[in-house]
Coordinates of N, CA and C and ligand atoms in Angstrom, one line a residue:
M1 N 26.7 -2.8 -0.4 CA 26.1 -3.3 -1.6 C 26.3 -2.4 -2.8
I2 N 26.3 -3.1 -3.9 CA 26.6 -2.2 -5.1 C 25.6 -1.1 -5.4
A3 N 24.4 -1.4 -5.1 CA 23.3 -0.4 -5.3 C 23.5 0.8 -4.4
D4 N 24.2 0.7 -3.3 CA 24.5 1.9 -2.5 C 25.4 2.9 -3.3
H5 N 26.2 2.4 -4.2 CA 27.0 3.2 -5.0 C 26.5 3.4 -6.4
F6 N 25.8 2.5 -6.9 CA 25.2 2.7 -8.3 C 23.7 2.2 -8.2
P7 N 22.8 3.1 -7.8 CA 21.4 2.7 -7.5 C 20.7 2.0 -8.6
P8 N 21.0 2.2 -9.9 CA 20.2 1.4 -10.9 C 20.3 -0.1 -10.7
M9 N 21.5 -0.5 -10.0 CA 21.6 -2.0 -9.7 C 20.5 -2.5 -8.7
G10 N 19.9 -1.5 -8.0 CA 18.9 -1.9 -7.0 C 17.5 -1.8 -7.5
L11 N 17.3 -1.4 -8.8 CA 16.0 -1.2 -9.3 C 15.4 -2.5 -9.7
R12 N 14.1 -2.7 -9.4 CA 13.4 -4.0 -9.7 C 12.0 -3.6 -10.3
L13 N 11.7 -4.3 -11.4 CA 10.4 -4.2 -12.1 C 9.8 -5.6 -11.9
N14 N 8.7 -5.6 -11.2 CA 8.0 -6.9 -11.0 C 6.7 -7.0 -11.7
T15 N 6.5 -8.0 -12.5 CA 5.3 -8.4 -13.2 C 4.7 -9.6 -12.6
P16 N 3.5 -10.1 -13.0 CA 3.0 -11.4 -12.4 C 4.0 -12.5 -12.5
R17 N 4.7 -12.7 -13.6 CA 5.6 -13.8 -13.8 C 7.1 -13.5 -13.9
L18 N 7.4 -12.2 -13.8 CA 8.9 -11.9 -14.1 C 9.3 -10.8 -13.1
Q19 N 10.6 -10.9 -12.9 CA 11.3 -9.7 -12.3 C 12.4 -9.2 -13.3
L20 N 12.4 -8.0 -13.5 CA 13.5 -7.4 -14.4 C 14.5 -6.6 -13.5
R21 N 15.7 -6.8 -13.7 CA 16.7 -6.1 -12.9 C 18.0 -6.1 -13.7
M22 N 18.9 -5.0 -13.4 CA 20.2 -5.1 -14.0 C 21.0 -6.3 -13.5
P23 N 21.8 -6.9 -14.4 CA 22.3 -8.2 -14.0 C 23.6 -8.1 -13.0
S24 N 23.6 -9.0 -12.0 CA 24.7 -9.4 -11.3 C 25.6 -10.3 -12.2
D25 N 26.8 -10.6 -11.8 CA 27.6 -11.5 -12.6 C 27.0 -12.9 -12.6
A26 N 26.4 -13.3 -11.5 CA 25.7 -14.6 -11.4 C 24.5 -14.6 -12.5
D27 N 23.7 -13.4 -12.6 CA 22.7 -13.4 -13.5 C 23.2 -13.4 -15.0
L28 N 24.4 -12.8 -15.2 CA 25.0 -12.8 -16.6 C 25.4 -14.3 -17.0
A29 N 25.9 -15.0 -16.0 CA 26.2 -16.4 -16.3 C 24.9 -17.1 -16.9
Q30 N 23.8 -16.9 -16.2 CA 22.5 -17.6 -16.5 C 22.1 -17.0 -17.8
L31 N 22.2 -15.7 -18.1 CA 21.8 -15.1 -19.3 C 22.6 -15.7 -20.5
A32 N 23.9 -15.9 -20.3 CA 24.8 -16.6 -21.3 C 24.2 -18.0 -21.6
D33 N 23.9 -18.7 -20.6 CA 23.3 -20.1 -20.7 C 22.1 -20.0 -21.6
A34 N 21.2 -19.0 -21.3 CA 19.9 -18.8 -22.0 C 20.2 -18.6 -23.5
A35 N 21.2 -17.7 -23.7 CA 21.5 -17.5 -25.2 C 22.1 -18.7 -25.9
V36 N 22.9 -19.4 -25.2 CA 23.5 -20.6 -25.8 C 22.4 -21.7 -26.0
S37 N 21.4 -21.7 -25.2 CA 20.3 -22.7 -25.4 C 19.5 -22.5 -26.6
G38 N 19.6 -21.3 -27.2 CA 18.9 -21.0 -28.5 C 17.9 -19.9 -28.4
I39 N 18.0 -18.9 -29.3 CA 17.0 -17.8 -29.2 C 16.1 -17.8 -30.5
H40 N 16.6 -18.3 -31.6 CA 15.7 -18.3 -32.8 C 16.2 -19.4 -33.7
D41 N 15.3 -19.7 -34.7 CA 15.7 -20.8 -35.7 C 16.9 -20.3 -36.4
P42 N 17.9 -21.2 -36.7 CA 19.1 -20.8 -37.3 C 19.0 -20.1 -38.6
E43 N 17.9 -20.5 -39.4 CA 17.7 -20.0 -40.7 C 17.2 -18.5 -40.6
Q44 N 16.7 -18.1 -39.5 CA 16.3 -16.7 -39.3 C 17.3 -15.9 -38.6
M45 N 17.3 -14.6 -38.8 CA 18.2 -13.7 -38.0 C 17.4 -12.5 -37.7
P46 N 16.9 -12.3 -36.4 CA 16.1 -11.2 -36.0 C 16.8 -10.0 -35.6
F47 N 18.1 -10.1 -35.6 CA 19.0 -9.0 -35.0 C 19.7 -8.3 -36.2
V48 N 19.9 -6.9 -36.1 CA 20.6 -6.1 -37.1 C 22.0 -6.6 -37.1
V49 N 22.7 -6.7 -36.0 CA 24.0 -7.3 -35.9 C 23.8 -8.8 -35.6
P50 N 24.3 -9.7 -36.4 CA 23.9 -11.1 -36.3 C 24.8 -11.7 -35.3
W51 N 24.7 -11.2 -34.0 CA 25.6 -11.7 -32.9 C 25.3 -13.1 -32.5
T52 N 24.2 -13.7 -32.8 CA 24.0 -15.1 -32.5 C 24.7 -16.1 -33.4
D53 N 25.3 -15.6 -34.5 CA 26.0 -16.4 -35.4 C 27.4 -16.7 -34.9
Q54 N 27.5 -17.4 -33.8 CA 28.8 -17.6 -33.2 C 28.9 -18.9 -32.5
T55 N 30.0 -19.4 -32.3 CA 30.1 -20.7 -31.5 C 29.6 -20.5 -30.1
P56 N 29.2 -21.6 -29.4 CA 28.6 -21.4 -28.1 C 29.5 -20.6 -27.1
G57 N 30.8 -21.0 -27.1 CA 31.7 -20.3 -26.2 C 31.8 -18.8 -26.4
R58 N 31.9 -18.4 -27.6 CA 32.0 -17.0 -28.0 C 30.8 -16.3 -27.9
L59 N 29.7 -16.9 -28.1 CA 28.3 -16.3 -27.9 C 28.2 -16.0 -26.4
A60 N 28.5 -17.0 -25.5 CA 28.4 -16.7 -24.1 C 29.2 -15.6 -23.6
Q61 N 30.5 -15.6 -24.0 CA 31.4 -14.6 -23.6 C 30.9 -13.2 -24.2
G62 N 30.4 -13.2 -25.4 CA 29.9 -11.9 -26.0 C 28.8 -11.4 -25.2
V63 N 27.8 -12.2 -24.8 CA 26.7 -11.7 -24.1 C 27.1 -11.1 -22.7
I64 N 28.1 -11.7 -22.1 CA 28.5 -11.2 -20.8 C 29.2 -9.8 -21.0
Q65 N 30.1 -9.8 -22.0 CA 30.9 -8.5 -22.2 C 30.0 -7.4 -22.8
H66 N 29.0 -7.8 -23.6 CA 28.1 -6.7 -24.1 C 27.4 -6.1 -22.9
N67 N 26.9 -6.9 -22.0 CA 26.2 -6.3 -20.9 C 27.1 -5.5 -19.9
W68 N 28.3 -6.1 -19.6 CA 29.3 -5.3 -18.8 C 29.5 -3.9 -19.5
S69 N 29.7 -4.0 -20.8 CA 30.0 -2.8 -21.5 C 28.9 -1.7 -21.4
A70 N 27.6 -2.2 -21.6 CA 26.5 -1.2 -21.4 C 26.4 -0.6 -20.0
M71 N 26.7 -1.5 -19.0 CA 26.6 -1.0 -17.7 C 27.8 0.0 -17.4
A72 N 28.9 -0.3 -17.9 CA 30.1 0.5 -17.7 C 30.0 1.9 -18.3
A73 N 29.2 1.9 -19.4 CA 29.1 3.2 -20.2 C 27.9 4.0 -19.7
W74 N 27.2 3.6 -18.7 CA 26.0 4.4 -18.2 C 26.4 5.9 -17.8
T75 N 25.7 6.8 -18.5 CA 25.7 8.2 -18.0 C 24.3 8.7 -17.9
P76 N 24.1 9.8 -17.2 CA 22.7 10.4 -17.1 C 22.2 10.9 -18.5
E77 N 23.1 11.1 -19.4 CA 22.8 11.6 -20.7 C 22.6 10.5 -21.7
N78 N 23.1 9.3 -21.4 CA 23.1 8.3 -22.4 C 23.2 7.0 -21.7
W79 N 22.0 6.4 -21.3 CA 21.9 5.2 -20.5 C 21.2 4.1 -21.2
T80 N 21.6 2.8 -20.7 CA 20.8 1.7 -21.1 C 20.5 0.9 -19.8
F81 N 19.2 0.7 -19.6 CA 18.7 -0.1 -18.5 C 18.6 -1.5 -19.2
N82 N 19.6 -2.4 -18.8 CA 19.6 -3.8 -19.4 C 19.0 -4.7 -18.4
G83 N 17.7 -4.9 -18.5 CA 17.0 -5.7 -17.4 C 16.9 -7.2 -17.8
V84 N 17.7 -8.0 -17.1 CA 17.5 -9.4 -17.3 C 16.1 -9.8 -16.8
A85 N 15.5 -10.8 -17.5 CA 14.1 -11.3 -17.1 C 14.3 -12.5 -16.3
V86 N 13.9 -12.5 -15.0 CA 14.0 -13.6 -14.2 C 12.6 -14.2 -14.0
H87 N 12.5 -15.5 -14.3 CA 11.2 -16.3 -14.3 C 11.4 -17.5 -13.4
E88 N 10.6 -17.6 -12.3 CA 10.8 -18.7 -11.4 C 12.2 -18.9 -11.0
G89 N 12.9 -17.8 -10.7 CA 14.3 -17.9 -10.2 C 15.4 -18.1 -11.2
T90 N 15.1 -18.1 -12.5 CA 16.1 -18.3 -13.5 C 16.0 -17.1 -14.5
V91 N 17.2 -16.7 -14.9 CA 17.3 -15.7 -16.0 C 16.9 -16.4 -17.4
I92 N 15.9 -15.9 -18.0 CA 15.4 -16.5 -19.3 C 15.6 -15.6 -20.5
G93 N 16.1 -14.4 -20.3 CA 16.2 -13.4 -21.4 C 16.5 -12.1 -20.9
I94 N 16.4 -11.1 -21.8 CA 16.7 -9.7 -21.5 C 15.9 -8.7 -22.2
Q95 N 15.5 -7.6 -21.5 CA 14.8 -6.5 -22.1 C 15.5 -5.3 -21.8
D96 N 16.1 -4.7 -22.9 CA 16.8 -3.4 -22.6 C 16.0 -2.2 -23.0
M97 N 16.3 -1.1 -22.4 CA 15.7 0.2 -22.7 C 16.8 1.2 -22.7
T98 N 16.9 2.0 -23.7 CA 18.0 3.0 -24.0 C 17.4 4.3 -24.2
A99 N 18.1 5.3 -23.7 CA 17.7 6.7 -24.0 C 18.9 7.6 -24.1
K100 N 18.8 8.6 -24.9 CA 19.9 9.7 -25.1 C 19.2 11.0 -24.7
D101 N 19.9 11.8 -23.8 CA 19.3 13.0 -23.3 C 17.8 12.9 -23.0
F102 N 17.6 11.9 -22.1 CA 16.2 11.6 -21.8 C 15.5 12.8 -21.1
A103 N 16.2 13.6 -20.2 CA 15.6 14.7 -19.5 C 14.9 15.6 -20.5
V104 N 15.4 15.8 -21.7 CA 14.8 16.7 -22.6 C 14.0 16.0 -23.6
A105 N 14.6 14.9 -24.2 CA 13.9 14.2 -25.4 C 12.7 13.4 -24.9
R106 N 12.8 12.8 -23.7 CA 11.6 12.0 -23.2 C 11.2 10.8 -24.1
Q107 N 12.2 10.3 -24.7 CA 11.9 9.1 -25.6 C 12.9 8.0 -25.3
V108 N 12.3 6.8 -25.3 CA 13.2 5.6 -25.1 C 13.0 4.6 -26.3
D109 N 14.0 3.8 -26.4 CA 14.1 2.8 -27.4 C 14.3 1.4 -26.7
T110 N 13.7 0.4 -27.2 CA 13.9 -1.0 -26.6 C 14.3 -2.1 -27.5
G111 N 14.8 -3.1 -26.9 CA 15.1 -4.3 -27.6 C 15.1 -5.5 -26.6
S112 N 14.9 -6.7 -27.2 CA 14.8 -7.8 -26.2 C 15.0 -9.2 -26.9
W113 N 15.3 -10.2 -26.1 CA 15.2 -11.6 -26.6 C 14.9 -12.5 -25.4
L114 N 14.3 -13.7 -25.7 CA 14.1 -14.7 -24.7 C 14.6 -16.0 -25.2
A115 N 15.1 -16.8 -24.3 CA 15.4 -18.2 -24.7 C 14.2 -18.8 -25.4
Q116 N 14.5 -19.6 -26.5 CA 13.4 -20.0 -27.4 C 12.3 -20.8 -26.6
R117 N 12.8 -21.6 -25.6 CA 11.8 -22.4 -25.0 C 10.8 -21.7 -24.1
F118 N 11.1 -20.4 -23.8 CA 10.1 -19.5 -23.1 C 9.3 -18.6 -23.9
Q119 N 9.5 -18.7 -25.3 CA 8.7 -17.8 -26.2 C 7.3 -18.3 -26.4
G120 N 6.5 -17.3 -26.8 CA 5.1 -17.7 -27.2 C 4.2 -17.9 -26.0
R121 N 4.6 -17.4 -24.8 CA 3.7 -17.6 -23.6 C 3.3 -16.3 -23.0
G122 N 3.5 -15.3 -23.8 CA 3.2 -13.9 -23.3 C 4.2 -13.3 -22.4
L123 N 5.4 -14.0 -22.2 CA 6.4 -13.4 -21.4 C 7.1 -12.2 -22.0
G124 N 7.2 -12.2 -23.3 CA 7.8 -11.1 -24.0 C 7.0 -9.9 -23.9
T125 N 5.6 -10.0 -23.9 CA 4.8 -8.9 -23.7 C 4.9 -8.4 -22.3
E126 N 5.0 -9.3 -21.4 CA 5.2 -8.9 -20.0 C 6.4 -8.1 -19.8
M127 N 7.6 -8.5 -20.3 CA 8.8 -7.8 -20.1 C 8.9 -6.4 -20.8
R128 N 8.2 -6.4 -22.0 CA 8.2 -5.1 -22.7 C 7.3 -4.1 -21.8
A129 N 6.1 -4.6 -21.4 CA 5.3 -3.8 -20.5 C 6.0 -3.3 -19.3
A130 N 6.9 -4.1 -18.8 CA 7.6 -3.7 -17.6 C 8.5 -2.5 -17.8
V131 N 9.3 -2.5 -18.9 CA 10.1 -1.3 -19.1 C 9.3 -0.1 -19.6
L132 N 8.2 -0.4 -20.2 CA 7.4 0.7 -20.7 C 6.7 1.4 -19.4
H133 N 6.4 0.6 -18.4 CA 5.9 1.2 -17.2 C 7.0 2.1 -16.5
L134 N 8.1 1.6 -16.5 CA 9.3 2.3 -16.0 C 9.4 3.6 -16.7
A135 N 9.3 3.5 -18.0 CA 9.5 4.7 -18.9 C 8.4 5.8 -18.7
F136 N 7.1 5.4 -18.9 CA 6.1 6.3 -18.8 C 5.6 6.7 -17.4
E137 N 5.5 5.7 -16.6 CA 5.0 6.0 -15.2 C 6.1 6.4 -14.3
G138 N 7.3 5.7 -14.4 CA 8.3 6.1 -13.4 C 9.1 7.2 -13.9
L139 N 9.3 7.4 -15.2 CA 10.3 8.5 -15.6 C 9.7 9.6 -16.4
G140 N 8.3 9.4 -16.7 CA 7.7 10.5 -17.4 C 8.1 10.6 -18.9
A141 N 8.2 9.5 -19.5 CA 8.5 9.5 -21.0 C 7.2 10.0 -21.8
D142 N 7.5 10.5 -22.9 CA 6.4 10.9 -23.8 C 6.2 9.9 -25.0
A143 N 7.3 9.2 -25.3 CA 7.2 8.2 -26.4 C 8.2 7.1 -26.3
A144 N 7.9 6.0 -26.9 CA 8.8 4.8 -27.0 C 8.9 4.4 -28.4
I145 N 10.0 4.0 -28.9 CA 10.2 3.5 -30.2 C 10.8 2.1 -30.2
T146 N 10.6 1.3 -31.2 CA 11.3 0.0 -31.4 C 11.3 -0.2 -32.9
A147 N 11.9 -1.4 -33.3 CA 12.0 -1.8 -34.7 C 12.0 -3.3 -34.8
A148 N 11.5 -3.8 -35.9 CA 11.5 -5.3 -36.1 C 11.4 -5.6 -37.6
F149 N 12.1 -6.7 -37.9 CA 12.0 -7.2 -39.3 C 10.6 -7.8 -39.5
D150 N 10.2 -7.8 -40.8 CA 8.9 -8.4 -41.2 C 8.8 -9.8 -40.7
A151 N 9.9 -10.5 -40.7 CA 9.8 -12.0 -40.2 C 9.8 -12.1 -38.8
S152 N 9.9 -11.1 -38.0 CA 9.9 -11.1 -36.5 C 8.5 -11.0 -36.0
T153 N 7.7 -12.0 -36.2 CA 6.3 -12.0 -35.9 C 6.0 -11.8 -34.5
A154 N 6.7 -12.4 -33.6 CA 6.4 -12.2 -32.1 C 6.8 -10.8 -31.7
S155 N 7.8 -10.3 -32.1 CA 8.2 -9.0 -31.7 C 7.2 -7.9 -32.2
R156 N 6.8 -8.1 -33.5 CA 5.7 -7.2 -34.0 C 4.4 -7.4 -33.2
G157 N 4.1 -8.6 -32.8 CA 2.9 -9.0 -32.1 C 3.0 -8.2 -30.7
V158 N 4.1 -8.3 -30.0 CA 4.3 -7.5 -28.7 C 3.9 -6.1 -29.0
S159 N 4.6 -5.5 -30.0 CA 4.3 -4.0 -30.3 C 3.0 -3.7 -30.5
R160 N 2.3 -4.6 -31.4 CA 0.9 -4.3 -31.7 C 0.0 -4.3 -30.4
K161 N 0.2 -5.4 -29.6 CA -0.7 -5.5 -28.4 C -0.5 -4.4 -27.5
L162 N 0.7 -3.8 -27.5 CA 0.9 -2.7 -26.4 C 0.7 -1.3 -27.0
G163 N 0.2 -1.3 -28.2 CA -0.3 0.0 -28.8 C 0.6 0.8 -29.7
Y164 N 1.8 0.3 -30.1 CA 2.7 0.9 -31.0 C 2.0 1.0 -32.3
R165 N 2.4 2.0 -33.1 CA 2.0 2.1 -34.5 C 3.2 2.2 -35.4
P166 N 3.0 1.6 -36.7 CA 4.2 1.7 -37.6 C 4.5 3.2 -37.8
N167 N 5.8 3.4 -37.9 CA 6.3 4.7 -38.0 C 7.5 4.8 -39.0
G168 N 7.4 4.2 -40.2 CA 8.5 4.3 -41.2 C 9.2 3.0 -41.3
S169 N 10.1 2.9 -42.2 CA 10.8 1.7 -42.4 C 12.2 2.0 -43.1
R170 N 13.0 1.0 -43.2 CA 14.3 1.1 -43.9 C 14.7 -0.3 -44.4
L171 N 15.6 -0.2 -45.4 CA 16.1 -1.5 -46.0 C 17.5 -1.6 -45.6
I172 N 17.9 -2.7 -45.0 CA 19.3 -2.9 -44.5 C 19.8 -4.3 -45.0
S173 N 21.1 -4.4 -44.8 CA 21.8 -5.6 -45.1 C 22.0 -6.4 -43.9
V174 N 21.5 -7.7 -43.8 CA 21.7 -8.6 -42.7 C 22.1 -9.9 -43.2
R175 N 23.2 -10.4 -42.8 CA 23.8 -11.7 -43.3 C 23.9 -11.5 -44.8
G176 N 24.3 -10.3 -45.3 CA 24.5 -10.1 -46.7 C 23.2 -10.2 -47.6
R177 N 22.0 -10.0 -46.9 CA 20.8 -10.0 -47.7 C 20.0 -8.7 -47.3
Q178 N 19.2 -8.3 -48.3 CA 18.3 -7.1 -48.0 C 17.2 -7.5 -47.1
V179 N 17.0 -6.7 -46.0 CA 15.9 -7.0 -45.1 C 15.1 -5.7 -44.9
H180 N 13.8 -5.8 -44.8 CA 12.9 -4.7 -44.6 C 12.6 -4.6 -43.1
E181 N 13.0 -3.5 -42.5 CA 12.7 -3.3 -41.1 C 11.6 -2.2 -40.9
T182 N 10.7 -2.5 -40.0 CA 9.6 -1.5 -39.7 C 9.9 -0.9 -38.4
R183 N 9.9 0.4 -38.3 CA 10.0 1.1 -37.0 C 8.5 1.3 -36.4
Y184 N 8.5 1.3 -35.1 CA 7.2 1.5 -34.4 C 7.3 2.6 -33.3
L185 N 6.2 3.3 -33.2 CA 6.2 4.4 -32.2 C 5.0 4.2 -31.2
L186 N 5.3 4.3 -30.0 CA 4.2 4.3 -29.0 C 4.2 5.6 -28.3
T187 N 2.9 6.2 -28.3 CA 2.8 7.5 -27.6 C 2.3 7.2 -26.2
R188 N 2.4 8.3 -25.3 CA 1.9 8.1 -24.0 C 0.4 7.8 -24.0
E189 N -0.4 8.4 -24.9 CA -1.8 8.2 -25.0 C -2.1 6.7 -25.3
E190 N -1.4 6.2 -26.3 CA -1.7 4.8 -26.7 C -1.2 3.8 -25.6
W191 N -0.1 4.2 -25.0 CA 0.4 3.3 -23.8 C -0.7 3.3 -22.8
E192 N -1.3 4.4 -22.4 CA -2.4 4.4 -21.4 C -3.5 3.5 -21.9
R193 N -3.9 3.5 -23.1 CA -5.0 2.8 -23.6 C -4.8 1.3 -23.7
H194 N -3.5 0.9 -23.7 CA -3.2 -0.6 -23.9 C -2.5 -1.2 -22.6
R195 N -2.6 -0.5 -21.5 CA -2.0 -1.1 -20.2 C -2.9 -2.3 -19.8
T196 N -2.3 -3.4 -19.8 CA -2.9 -4.6 -19.3 C -2.1 -5.4 -18.3
V197 N -0.8 -5.2 -18.3 CA 0.1 -6.0 -17.4 C 0.3 -5.2 -16.2
P198 N 0.0 -5.7 -15.0 CA 0.3 -5.0 -13.8 C 1.8 -5.0 -13.5
V199 N 2.4 -3.8 -13.2 CA 3.9 -3.7 -13.0 C 4.1 -3.0 -11.7
E200 N 5.1 -3.5 -10.9 CA 5.5 -2.7 -9.7 C 6.9 -2.4 -9.8
I201 N 7.2 -1.1 -9.5 CA 8.6 -0.6 -9.5 C 9.1 -0.5 -8.1
E202 N 10.3 -1.1 -7.8 CA 10.9 -1.0 -6.5 C 12.3 -0.3 -6.7
G203 N 12.6 0.7 -5.7 CA 13.9 1.3 -5.7 C 14.1 2.3 -6.7
L204 N 13.1 3.0 -7.2 CA 13.3 4.0 -8.3 C 13.9 5.3 -7.8
E205 N 13.4 5.8 -6.6 CA 13.8 7.2 -6.2 C 15.3 7.5 -6.3
P206 N 16.1 6.7 -5.7 CA 17.6 7.1 -5.8 C 18.1 7.0 -7.2
C207 N 17.4 6.3 -8.1 CA 17.9 6.1 -9.5 C 17.6 7.4 -10.4
L208 N 16.7 8.2 -10.0 CA 16.2 9.2 -10.9 C 17.4 10.1 -11.5
P209 N 18.3 10.6 -10.7 CA 19.4 11.4 -11.2 C 20.2 10.6 -12.2
Y210 N 20.3 9.3 -12.1 CA 21.1 8.5 -13.0 C 20.3 8.3 -14.4
F211 N 19.0 8.6 -14.4 CA 18.3 8.6 -15.6 C 18.2 10.0 -16.2
G212 N 18.9 10.9 -15.5 CA 19.0 12.3 -16.1 C 18.0 13.2 -15.4
L213 N 17.3 12.7 -14.4 CA 16.2 13.5 -13.7 C 16.6 14.0 -12.3
G214 N 17.4 15.1 -12.3 CA 17.9 15.6 -11.1 C 19.4 15.4 -10.9
E215 N 19.9 16.1 -9.8 CA 21.4 16.2 -9.6 C 21.9 14.8 -9.0
L216 N 23.0 14.4 -9.6 CA 23.7 13.2 -9.0 C 24.2 13.6 -7.6
P217 N 24.2 12.6 -6.6 CA 24.8 13.0 -5.4 C 26.3 13.2 -5.5
D218 N 26.8 14.1 -4.5 CA 28.2 14.4 -4.5 C 29.1 13.1 -4.3
Ligands
COA1 C1 10.4 -11.2 -29.5 C2 10.2 -11.9 -28.3 C3 11.0 -11.3 -27.0 C4 8.7 -11.9 -27.9 O1 8.4 -12.7 -26.8 P1 7.3 -13.8 -26.8 O2 7.1 -14.2 -25.4 O3 7.6 -14.8 -27.7 O4 6.0 -13.0 -27.3 P2 4.5 -13.2 -26.7 O5 4.2 -14.6 -26.3 O6 4.3 -12.1 -25.6 O7 3.6 -12.8 -28.0 C5 3.1 -11.5 -28.3 C6 2.2 -11.6 -29.5 O8 3.0 -12.0 -30.6 C7 2.3 -12.9 -31.5 N1 3.1 -14.0 -31.6 C8 4.0 -14.6 -30.8 N2 4.5 -15.7 -31.3 C9 4.0 -15.8 -32.5 C10 4.2 -16.7 -33.6 N3 5.2 -17.7 -33.5 N4 3.5 -16.6 -34.7 C11 2.6 -15.6 -34.8 N5 2.4 -14.7 -33.9 C12 3.1 -14.8 -32.8 C13 1.0 -13.1 -30.9 O9 0.1 -12.2 -31.4 C14 1.1 -12.7 -29.4 O10 0.0 -12.2 -29.0 P3 -1.1 -13.1 -28.3 O11 -0.6 -13.4 -26.9 O12 -2.3 -12.2 -28.2 O13 -1.3 -14.3 -29.0 C15 10.6 -13.5 -28.4 O14 9.8 -14.0 -29.3 C16 12.0 -13.6 -28.9 O15 13.0 -13.5 -28.1 N6 12.3 -13.8 -30.2 C17 13.6 -14.0 -30.8 C18 14.4 -12.7 -30.7 C19 13.8 -11.5 -31.3 O16 13.1 -11.6 -32.3 N7 14.0 -10.4 -30.6 C20 13.4 -9.1 -31.1 C21 14.3 -8.5 -32.2 S1 13.4 -7.1 -32.9

C-alpha cells in the first residue's frame, strides 16, 4: 500500500459528517468533478489566484495537477496536508493545511473550498475544525493563520466561529481590481475555547517525522 511507503497517505481525520484524507487518484477525479460543478458565483472571486476562471476541462486538469504537485513536493520542512473532504462517500471539496519549518515555528496556514451545493450547512466549519485538531492536538501547534477577502462571508464566518481574531490586512490585485484581504490568527488558547466539533485522528504516529517531528525512517 502507498501508505507503507508514504504514511501521510494513510492519515484520516474523521468528523461527524466528513472524512479528510490525502487524495488517491480516484479521489482527485471526484475533486475535479466537484470543482467543475461550481465553487462560487462567477461574479465573485474568493481566491488570490483566480484559478477557477478556466474552461471546465482545464479547471479539472488544473485541480488534479495542483494536488499532485503539492504531494510530490512534501518535505518535513515544507509540507502541505491536502485533505479532500469526503461526505457520504463522495469528495465534495478540499481543506489544505501548510507549514514551513513546523518543528520550530509551530504555525500552520489553511485554505479550503467546497462544491457550491454543499456550502452553508456547516461542513466548511467541520473540515477546518478537522485540520485544526490535527495541528493543535496531533502535532502540537501554537498558532494557525488564514486569510479571506471581505466578500468571503462564509470563510470569515468559519474563522470567527472557531476563535480566530483579525490580525492585519493587505490590498492586492485580483482580476485586475483592488481587493482588501484580512488575515486571521488562531492561538492555541482560543482554539481550546472554541472546540465544538468532535474529531478523531487515525494513523498519525508513523506520519510524525513527515511533519518534521522526529527522524524519518531509513
Ligand atoms: C468557505 C467555505 C469552505 C465555508 O464552508 P461552508 O460550509 O459554506 O461554511 P459553514 O456552513 O460552515 O458556515 C460557517 C459560518 O459562516 C457564515 N456563513 C456561511 N455562509 C454564509 C452566507 N452565505 N452569508 C452569511 N454568512 C454565512 C455563518 O455565520 C456560518 O455560521 P453558522 O453556522 O453559525 O450560521 C465555503 O463557503 C466555500 O467553499 N466558499 C467558496 C470558496 C471560498 O470562499 N474559499 C475560501 C477562500 S478564503
